[in-house]
Amino acid sequence: MMLVTDIPGTTGATFGQEVLCYETPRPTIGIHRFVFVLFKQMGRQTVYSPGWRQNFSTRDFAETYNLGLPVAAVYFNCQREGGSGGRRF
């Protein structure tokens, strides 16, 4: 999970305020789901880091900060390759 706020509309995420840094997923087996959701803020506001990454609710977060519906979203799955070292040639 990563959380960046106050991104100026004509720039990228590196110009925003990082509230929660990116943490790489560490799936050991099976399929891992990735979801990127973009909301439009009506103005700058103080946003607090969620205390718990597991079971984070995007819907509850958006409601807390009056963000409305997402303006964009991307969802995809990936699966870790078998074995302990990835693909071997």
XYZ file of N, CA and C in Angstrom:
267
model
N 0.843 -1.173 0.000
C 0.000 0.000 0.000
C 0.886 1.233 0.000
N 0.452 2.251 -0.693
C 1.130 3.542 -0.736
C 0.061 4.615 -0.716
N 0.319 5.713 -0.032
C -0.663 6.784 0.058
C 0.037 8.121 -0.154
N -0.353 8.817 -1.234
C 0.199 10.130 -1.552
C -0.973 11.099 -1.696
N -0.864 12.274 -1.073
C -1.938 13.276 -1.128
C -1.394 14.577 -1.703
N -2.298 15.503 -1.973
C -1.959 16.858 -2.414
C -1.051 16.874 -3.642
N -1.353 16.029 -4.631
C -0.583 15.996 -5.874
C -1.136 17.091 -6.796
N -0.324 18.080 -7.175
C -0.830 19.098 -8.098
C -1.294 18.446 -9.404
N -2.386 18.910 -9.947
C -3.015 18.285 -11.110
C -2.175 18.212 -12.369
N -1.171 19.047 -12.487
C -0.360 19.056 -13.705
C 0.983 18.358 -13.516
N 1.151 17.629 -12.414
C 2.425 16.963 -12.129
C 2.203 15.485 -11.858
N 3.158 14.835 -11.237
C 3.051 13.422 -10.890
C 3.101 13.214 -9.390
N 3.001 11.962 -8.985
C 2.942 11.598 -7.568
C 4.178 12.042 -6.789
N 5.327 12.213 -7.475
C 6.536 12.626 -6.761
C 6.433 14.046 -6.223
N 5.442 14.809 -6.677
C 5.262 16.184 -6.207
C 4.243 16.261 -5.063
N 3.673 15.130 -4.684
C 2.677 15.116 -3.624
C 3.286 14.893 -2.254
N 2.422 14.795 -1.275
C 2.815 14.546 0.111
C 2.668 13.055 0.390
N 3.784 12.360 0.604
C 3.736 10.920 0.873
C 3.331 10.689 2.323
N 2.150 10.127 2.524
C 1.621 9.858 3.857
C 2.039 8.464 4.308
N 2.048 7.541 3.365
C 2.413 6.158 3.660
C 3.304 5.671 2.520
N 4.533 5.287 2.832
C 5.475 4.906 1.784
C 5.096 3.555 1.170
N 5.580 3.365 -0.053
C 5.311 2.132 -0.778
C 6.019 0.968 -0.103
N 5.311 -0.094 0.061
C 5.875 -1.319 0.630
C 5.651 -2.433 -0.383
N 6.728 -3.065 -0.819
C 6.593 -4.104 -1.831
C 5.805 -5.287 -1.288
N 4.969 -5.873 -2.118
C 4.226 -7.059 -1.694
C 5.182 -8.244 -1.565
N 4.863 -9.143 -0.686
C 5.713 -10.315 -0.477
C 4.895 -11.609 -0.504
N 4.177 -11.827 -1.589
C 3.409 -13.075 -1.628
C 4.363 -14.265 -1.716
N 4.104 -15.276 -0.923
C 4.960 -16.466 -0.966
C 4.442 -17.473 -1.976
N 3.131 -17.543 -2.119
C 2.526 -18.440 -3.112
C 1.233 -17.806 -3.604
N 0.768 -18.301 -4.717
C -0.550 -17.903 -5.200
C -0.574 -16.569 -5.909
N -1.775 -16.087 -6.119
C -2.011 -14.863 -6.876
C -2.054 -13.671 -5.921
N -1.424 -12.592 -6.341
C -1.426 -11.354 -5.561
C -2.169 -10.293 -6.369
N -3.058 -9.560 -5.723
C -3.867 -8.551 -6.385
C -3.289 -7.154 -6.150
N -3.220 -6.357 -7.220
C -2.772 -4.975 -7.136
C -3.934 -4.070 -7.522
N -4.149 -3.020 -6.739
C -5.195 -2.052 -7.041
C -4.605 -0.654 -6.838
N -4.702 0.173 -7.859
C -4.307 1.570 -7.768
C -5.566 2.399 -7.956
N -5.862 3.279 -7.002
C -7.085 4.075 -7.050
C -6.708 5.554 -6.932
N -7.301 6.381 -7.789
C -7.026 7.813 -7.792
C -8.301 8.576 -7.464
N -8.211 9.432 -6.451
C -9.325 10.303 -6.067
C -8.908 11.746 -6.310
N -9.869 12.593 -6.592
C -9.599 14.019 -6.719
C -9.943 14.697 -5.401
N -8.948 15.353 -4.814
C -9.192 16.116 -3.593
C -9.780 17.471 -3.979
N -10.703 17.960 -3.196
C -11.288 19.270 -3.459
C -10.364 20.392 -3.005
N -9.381 20.071 -2.191
C -8.420 21.058 -1.701
C -7.432 20.360 -0.782
N -6.422 21.095 -0.374
C -5.442 20.505 0.546
C -6.104 20.240 1.890
N -5.745 19.126 2.472
C -6.267 18.789 3.793
C -5.275 17.865 4.485
N -5.353 17.814 5.787
C -4.498 16.911 6.539
C -5.065 15.512 6.442
N -4.250 14.594 5.968
C -4.648 13.194 5.841
C -3.716 12.382 6.718
N -4.283 11.540 7.555
C -3.487 10.738 8.477
C -3.250 9.341 7.929
N -2.101 8.820 8.232
C -1.740 7.466 7.815
C -2.633 6.458 8.513
N -3.170 5.486 7.767
C -3.961 4.437 8.412
C -3.070 3.659 9.385
N -3.600 3.306 10.506
C -2.814 2.606 11.500
C -2.543 1.154 11.136
N -3.263 0.628 10.182
C -3.186 -0.796 9.871
C -3.324 -0.994 8.376
N -2.366 -1.646 7.725
C -2.437 -1.873 6.279
C -3.372 -3.028 5.934
N -3.383 -4.050 6.754
C -4.241 -5.202 6.476
C -5.701 -4.781 6.608
N -6.500 -5.248 5.670
C -7.945 -4.984 5.658
C -8.272 -3.493 5.549
N -7.388 -2.736 4.898
C -7.647 -1.313 4.658
C -8.890 -1.179 3.789
N -9.775 -0.283 4.148
C -11.003 -0.072 3.389
C -10.912 1.242 2.615
N -10.782 1.134 1.299
C -10.737 2.325 0.453
C -12.034 3.113 0.583
N -13.135 2.410 0.652
C -14.452 3.067 0.771
C -14.529 3.898 2.052
N -14.116 3.325 3.181
C -14.147 4.057 4.455
C -13.192 5.253 4.433
N -12.027 5.059 3.835
C -11.047 6.138 3.739
C -11.617 7.302 2.926
N -12.204 6.997 1.778
C -12.787 8.032 0.928
C -13.914 8.767 1.646
N -14.699 8.040 2.416
C -15.795 8.665 3.158
C -15.259 9.580 4.253
N -14.233 9.143 4.964
C -13.640 9.934 6.047
C -13.135 11.282 5.538
N -12.524 11.278 4.352
C -11.929 12.493 3.808
C -12.766 13.144 2.704
N -14.036 12.741 2.592
C -14.972 13.332 1.625
C -14.395 13.375 0.205
N -13.903 12.242 -0.257
C -13.270 12.176 -1.568
C -14.232 11.824 -2.699
N -15.399 11.341 -2.377
C -16.345 10.965 -3.425
C -15.900 9.688 -4.124
N -16.305 9.545 -5.379
C -15.961 8.346 -6.146
C -14.582 8.489 -6.775
N -13.899 7.367 -7.028
C -12.593 7.440 -7.704
C -12.741 8.030 -9.105
N -11.700 8.732 -9.549
C -11.692 9.251 -10.917
C -10.956 8.295 -11.849
N -10.177 7.374 -11.281
C -9.473 6.366 -12.077
C -9.080 5.206 -11.169
N -8.962 4.021 -11.769
C -8.525 2.847 -11.016
C -7.905 1.833 -11.977
N -6.941 1.092 -11.468
C -6.301 0.018 -12.227
C -6.225 -1.189 -11.305
N -6.564 -2.353 -11.853
C -6.539 -3.594 -11.084
C -5.853 -4.664 -11.914
N -4.926 -5.400 -11.305
C -4.347 -6.542 -12.007
C -3.843 -7.578 -11.023
N -3.682 -8.794 -11.522
C -3.182 -9.913 -10.728
C -1.783 -10.270 -11.186
N -0.996 -10.792 -10.279
C 0.289 -11.378 -10.656
C 0.478 -12.632 -9.806
N 1.340 -13.502 -10.275
C 1.582 -14.744 -9.555
C 3.080 -14.979 -9.464
N 3.526 -15.289 -8.296
C 4.937 -15.575 -8.078
C 5.284 -16.892 -8.768
N 6.454 -16.896 -9.402
C 6.892 -18.129 -10.053
C 7.279 -19.160 -9.010
N 7.104 -20.444 -9.359
C 7.450 -21.522 -8.437
C 8.941 -21.592 -8.156
N 9.313 -22.293 -7.145
C 10.722 -22.402 -6.779
C 11.127 -21.291 -5.822
N 12.364 -21.314 -5.429
C 12.787 -20.324 -4.450
C 13.585 -19.167 -5.060
N 14.001 -19.283 -6.312
C 14.821 -18.231 -6.871
C 14.291 -17.624 -8.143
N 13.047 -17.858 -8.462
C 12.499 -17.317 -9.690
C 12.848 -18.201 -10.881
N 12.762 -17.647 -12.046
C 13.006 -18.402 -13.277
C 14.493 -18.716 -13.422
N 14.777 -19.946 -13.817
C 16.163 -20.360 -14.057
C 16.321 -20.716 -15.521
N 17.404 -20.269 -16.091
C 17.673 -20.517 -17.522
C 18.716 -21.591 -17.706
